[in-house]
Amino acid sequence: MQHKDIKKIIILLGIPGSGKGTQARKLVERYNYTHISTGDLLRALDSDPEADPVDKQMLEDMKTGHLVADTLIYKLAFAEIKKQLDDNRGVILDGAIRSVEQAKAYHDFFEKEDVLDDVLVIDIKLDNETAYRRLTKRKICSDCGHIIPFSQKNEDIMTCEKCGGVLTVREDDNDETIKLRLEEQGEKMIAPIAAYYDALGVLQTVDGSLDIETVDGTVIDVLEA
Ligand SMILES: [Zn+2]
């Protein structure tokens, strides 16, 4: 089935625990879009012997403790986005934009490529308190790593739906780590980015506090509207 009216550049915003990653995976499956992951792009650069030596050097610097330069991320991400769009395939950006400054850099790139009309930003809105409750209760399969998000429905599930393995609460999901993640990547980080996109008229907000299926349905409604 063709979804020709759907925007080609989907930017997902959401705090940890909002289900943003789950939605990104679903959209990749449903529309055959490409998930733009900066982590994957850096790994690809690392394993590509033909890559630009300057980029390689920046990556090596990063490995020795320097922060990844935004310029390197932009270069890799923009090249990948352009390649996908040229192939007439849409892209999902999830977690790539963590500041208004980065949002502006992406915006400039989209403008230069004349694809601003194809940008849609979906904010899967959730408050820090609800996210905290979810993150401290989600489970992971000890065998295959499958993650079971917290929901009323999943509360009593003890075995993995994929492989039958034993589910445990994630090790990194301890209070302090989660508090720190929500402090850094929570509402405080997302709100100005969402406001930036709202002012541009490309923001749609979805209530992320509802169960996954409902959020999923709402995201599709927003996309296919
Ligand atoms: Zn499993």
CSV table of C-alpha atoms and ligand atoms in Angstrom, one decimal:
chain,number,residue,atom,x,y,z
A,1,MET,CA,0.0,0.0,0.0
A,2,GLN,CA,1.3,3.5,-0.9
A,3,HIS,CA,1.2,6.2,1.6
A,4,LYS,CA,2.1,9.0,-0.7
A,5,ASP,CA,0.7,11.8,1.3
A,6,ILE,CA,2.7,11.1,4.4
A,7,LYS,CA,5.4,13.4,5.3
A,8,LYS,CA,8.9,12.1,4.5
A,9,ILE,CA,10.8,13.5,7.5
A,10,ILE,CA,9.3,12.5,10.8
A,11,ILE,CA,11.0,13.9,13.9
A,12,LEU,CA,9.9,12.2,17.1
A,13,LEU,CA,10.2,14.1,20.4
A,14,GLY,CA,9.7,12.5,23.7
A,15,ILE,CA,11.3,12.1,27.1
A,16,PRO,CA,12.8,8.8,28.2
A,17,GLY,CA,9.8,6.4,28.9
A,18,SER,CA,7.5,8.2,26.5
A,19,GLY,CA,7.5,5.2,24.1
A,20,LYS,CA,9.3,7.2,21.4
A,21,GLY,CA,11.6,4.4,20.5
A,22,THR,CA,8.8,1.9,20.3
A,23,GLN,CA,6.9,4.3,18.0
A,24,ALA,CA,10.0,4.8,15.8
A,25,ARG,CA,10.3,1.1,15.3
A,26,LYS,CA,6.6,0.7,14.4
A,27,LEU,CA,6.9,3.5,11.9
A,28,VAL,CA,9.9,2.0,10.3
A,29,GLU,CA,8.0,-1.3,9.9
A,30,ARG,CA,4.8,0.3,8.7
A,31,TYR,CA,6.1,2.8,6.2
A,32,ASN,CA,9.5,1.3,5.3
A,33,TYR,CA,11.1,4.5,6.5
A,34,THR,CA,14.7,4.5,7.6
A,35,HIS,CA,15.6,5.1,11.2
A,36,ILE,CA,18.3,7.7,11.4
A,37,SER,CA,20.4,6.8,14.4
A,38,THR,CA,23.5,8.8,15.2
A,39,GLY,CA,25.0,5.8,17.1
A,40,ASP,CA,24.6,3.6,14.0
A,41,LEU,CA,26.1,6.3,11.8
A,42,LEU,CA,29.2,6.6,14.0
A,43,ARG,CA,29.6,2.8,14.0
A,44,ALA,CA,29.3,2.7,10.2
A,45,LEU,CA,32.0,5.4,10.0
A,46,ASP,CA,34.2,3.4,12.3
A,47,SER,CA,34.0,0.3,10.2
A,48,ASP,CA,34.3,2.0,6.8
A,49,PRO,CA,37.9,1.9,5.5
A,50,GLU,CA,37.1,4.3,2.7
A,51,ALA,CA,35.6,7.0,4.9
A,52,ASP,CA,37.0,10.6,5.0
A,53,PRO,CA,40.2,10.6,7.1
A,54,VAL,CA,39.2,13.9,8.8
A,55,ASP,CA,35.9,12.3,10.0
A,56,LYS,CA,37.8,9.2,11.1
A,57,GLN,CA,40.2,11.4,13.1
A,58,MET,CA,37.3,13.2,14.8
A,59,LEU,CA,35.9,9.8,15.7
A,60,GLU,CA,39.2,8.7,17.2
A,61,ASP,CA,39.4,11.9,19.2
A,62,MET,CA,35.9,11.1,20.5
A,63,LYS,CA,37.0,7.6,21.6
A,64,THR,CA,39.7,9.1,23.7
A,65,GLY,CA,37.2,11.0,25.7
A,66,HIS,CA,36.3,14.1,23.6
A,67,LEU,CA,32.7,14.8,23.0
A,68,VAL,CA,31.4,14.0,19.6
A,69,ALA,CA,31.5,17.2,17.5
A,70,ASP,CA,28.1,18.3,16.4
A,71,THR,CA,29.6,19.0,13.0
A,72,LEU,CA,30.5,15.4,12.5
A,73,ILE,CA,27.1,14.2,13.5
A,74,TYR,CA,25.4,16.7,11.2
A,75,LYS,CA,27.6,15.7,8.3
A,76,LEU,CA,26.9,12.0,8.7
A,77,ALA,CA,23.2,12.5,9.5
A,78,PHE,CA,22.5,15.0,6.7
A,79,ALA,CA,24.3,12.8,4.1
A,80,GLU,CA,22.2,9.8,5.2
A,81,ILE,CA,19.0,11.7,5.2
A,82,LYS,CA,19.7,13.1,1.7
A,83,LYS,CA,20.6,9.6,0.5
A,84,GLN,CA,17.3,8.2,1.8
A,85,LEU,CA,15.2,11.0,0.4
A,86,ASP,CA,16.9,10.7,-3.0
A,87,ASP,CA,15.9,7.1,-2.9
A,88,ASN,CA,12.3,8.3,-2.3
A,89,ARG,CA,12.4,6.8,1.2
A,90,GLY,CA,11.2,8.6,4.3
A,91,VAL,CA,13.2,9.0,7.5
A,92,ILE,CA,12.5,8.9,11.2
A,93,LEU,CA,14.6,10.9,13.5
A,94,ASP,CA,14.3,9.8,17.1
A,95,GLY,CA,16.6,11.2,19.7
A,96,ALA,CA,18.8,13.0,17.2
A,97,ILE,CA,17.7,16.5,18.2
A,98,ARG,CA,18.5,17.4,21.8
A,99,SER,CA,18.6,21.1,21.7
A,100,VAL,CA,17.1,24.1,19.9
A,101,GLU,CA,20.5,24.7,18.4
A,102,GLN,CA,20.5,21.3,16.9
A,103,ALA,CA,16.9,21.7,15.7
A,104,LYS,CA,18.0,24.9,13.9
A,105,ALA,CA,20.9,23.1,12.2
A,106,TYR,CA,18.5,20.4,10.9
A,107,HIS,CA,16.1,23.1,9.9
A,108,ASP,CA,18.8,24.9,7.9
A,109,PHE,CA,19.7,21.7,6.2
A,110,PHE,CA,16.0,20.9,5.3
A,111,GLU,CA,15.6,24.4,4.0
A,112,LYS,CA,18.7,24.1,1.8
A,113,GLU,CA,17.4,20.8,0.4
A,114,ASP,CA,14.0,22.4,-0.1
A,115,VAL,CA,12.2,19.7,1.9
A,116,LEU,CA,10.7,21.8,4.7
A,117,ASP,CA,7.2,20.9,3.5
A,118,ASP,CA,8.0,17.3,4.3
A,119,VAL,CA,8.9,17.8,7.9
A,120,LEU,CA,6.5,16.7,10.6
A,121,VAL,CA,7.4,16.7,14.3
A,122,ILE,CA,5.4,14.5,16.7
A,123,ASP,CA,5.9,15.2,20.4
A,124,ILE,CA,4.9,12.2,22.4
A,125,LYS,CA,4.1,14.1,25.5
A,126,LEU,CA,4.6,12.7,28.9
A,127,ASP,CA,5.5,14.3,32.3
A,128,ASN,CA,8.6,13.3,34.2
A,129,GLU,CA,6.6,11.8,37.1
A,130,THR,CA,4.7,9.3,34.9
A,131,ALA,CA,7.9,8.6,33.0
A,132,TYR,CA,9.7,7.8,36.2
A,133,ARG,CA,7.0,5.4,37.3
A,134,ARG,CA,7.2,3.6,33.9
A,135,LEU,CA,11.0,3.4,33.8
A,136,THR,CA,11.3,1.9,37.2
A,137,LYS,CA,8.8,-0.8,36.3
A,138,ARG,CA,9.7,-1.8,32.8
A,139,LYS,CA,11.1,-5.3,32.3
A,140,ILE,CA,13.8,-6.8,30.1
A,141,CYS,CA,14.2,-10.4,28.9
A,142,SER,CA,17.3,-11.9,30.4
A,143,ASP,CA,17.7,-14.2,27.3
A,144,CYS,CA,16.9,-12.1,24.3
A,145,GLY,CA,17.0,-8.5,25.6
A,146,HIS,CA,13.4,-7.8,24.5
A,147,ILE,CA,12.0,-4.8,26.5
A,148,ILE,CA,8.5,-4.9,27.9
A,149,PRO,CA,7.3,-1.4,28.6
A,150,PHE,CA,5.4,-0.8,31.8
A,151,SER,CA,1.6,-0.8,31.5
A,152,GLN,CA,-1.3,-2.2,33.5
A,153,LYS,CA,-1.6,-5.0,31.0
A,154,ASN,CA,2.1,-6.0,31.3
A,155,GLU,CA,2.3,-5.8,35.0
A,156,ASP,CA,1.8,-9.5,35.7
A,157,ILE,CA,3.8,-10.9,32.7
A,158,MET,CA,6.8,-12.8,34.0
A,159,THR,CA,8.1,-14.5,30.8
A,160,CYS,CA,9.2,-13.1,27.5
A,161,GLU,CA,6.5,-13.0,24.8
A,162,LYS,CA,9.2,-13.6,22.1
A,163,CYS,CA,11.4,-16.4,23.5
A,164,GLY,CA,9.9,-17.4,26.9
A,165,GLY,CA,12.9,-16.2,28.8
A,166,VAL,CA,12.7,-14.8,32.3
A,167,LEU,CA,11.9,-11.2,32.6
A,168,THR,CA,13.8,-9.0,35.0
A,169,VAL,CA,13.7,-5.3,35.9
A,170,ARG,CA,16.5,-3.6,33.9
A,171,GLU,CA,19.7,-3.1,35.9
A,172,ASP,CA,20.2,0.5,34.8
A,173,ASP,CA,16.6,1.2,35.8
A,174,ASN,CA,17.6,2.1,39.3
A,175,ASP,CA,16.3,5.3,40.9
A,176,GLU,CA,19.4,7.5,40.6
A,177,THR,CA,20.1,6.7,37.0
A,178,ILE,CA,16.6,7.3,35.9
A,179,LYS,CA,16.3,10.5,37.9
A,180,LEU,CA,19.5,11.7,36.2
A,181,ARG,CA,18.2,10.7,32.7
A,182,LEU,CA,14.9,12.5,33.3
A,183,GLU,CA,16.8,15.5,34.7
A,184,GLU,CA,18.9,15.7,31.5
A,185,GLN,CA,16.6,14.5,28.8
A,186,GLY,CA,13.2,15.1,30.4
A,187,GLU,CA,10.6,17.9,30.1
A,188,LYS,CA,13.2,20.5,30.6
A,189,MET,CA,15.1,19.4,27.5
A,190,ILE,CA,12.1,18.7,25.3
A,191,ALA,CA,9.9,21.8,26.1
A,192,PRO,CA,12.0,24.4,24.3
A,193,ILE,CA,12.5,22.1,21.3
A,194,ALA,CA,8.7,21.5,21.1
A,195,ALA,CA,8.1,25.3,21.4
A,196,TYR,CA,10.6,25.9,18.5
A,197,TYR,CA,8.7,23.5,16.2
A,198,ASP,CA,5.3,24.7,17.4
A,199,ALA,CA,6.3,28.3,16.3
A,200,LEU,CA,7.2,26.8,12.9
A,201,GLY,CA,3.7,25.2,12.7
A,202,VAL,CA,5.0,21.7,12.2
A,203,LEU,CA,4.4,20.3,15.7
A,204,GLN,CA,1.7,17.7,16.5
A,205,THR,CA,1.3,16.6,20.1
A,206,VAL,CA,0.3,13.1,21.1
A,207,ASP,CA,-0.7,12.1,24.7
A,208,GLY,CA,2.0,9.7,25.6
A,209,SER,CA,0.4,8.7,29.0
A,210,LEU,CA,-2.1,6.4,27.3
A,211,ASP,CA,-1.3,2.8,26.5
A,212,ILE,CA,1.0,1.9,23.6
A,213,GLU,CA,-1.8,0.8,21.3
A,214,THR,CA,-3.7,4.1,21.8
A,215,VAL,CA,-0.5,6.1,21.3
A,216,ASP,CA,0.3,4.1,18.2
A,217,GLY,CA,-3.2,4.7,16.7
A,218,THR,CA,-3.0,8.4,17.4
A,219,VAL,CA,0.4,8.7,15.8
A,220,ILE,CA,-1.0,7.0,12.7
A,221,ASP,CA,-4.0,9.3,12.7
A,222,VAL,CA,-1.6,12.3,12.9
A,223,LEU,CA,0.6,11.0,10.0
A,224,GLU,CA,-2.2,9.9,7.7
A,225,ALA,CA,-4.5,12.9,8.4
B,1,ZN,ZN,13.1,-13.1,25.3
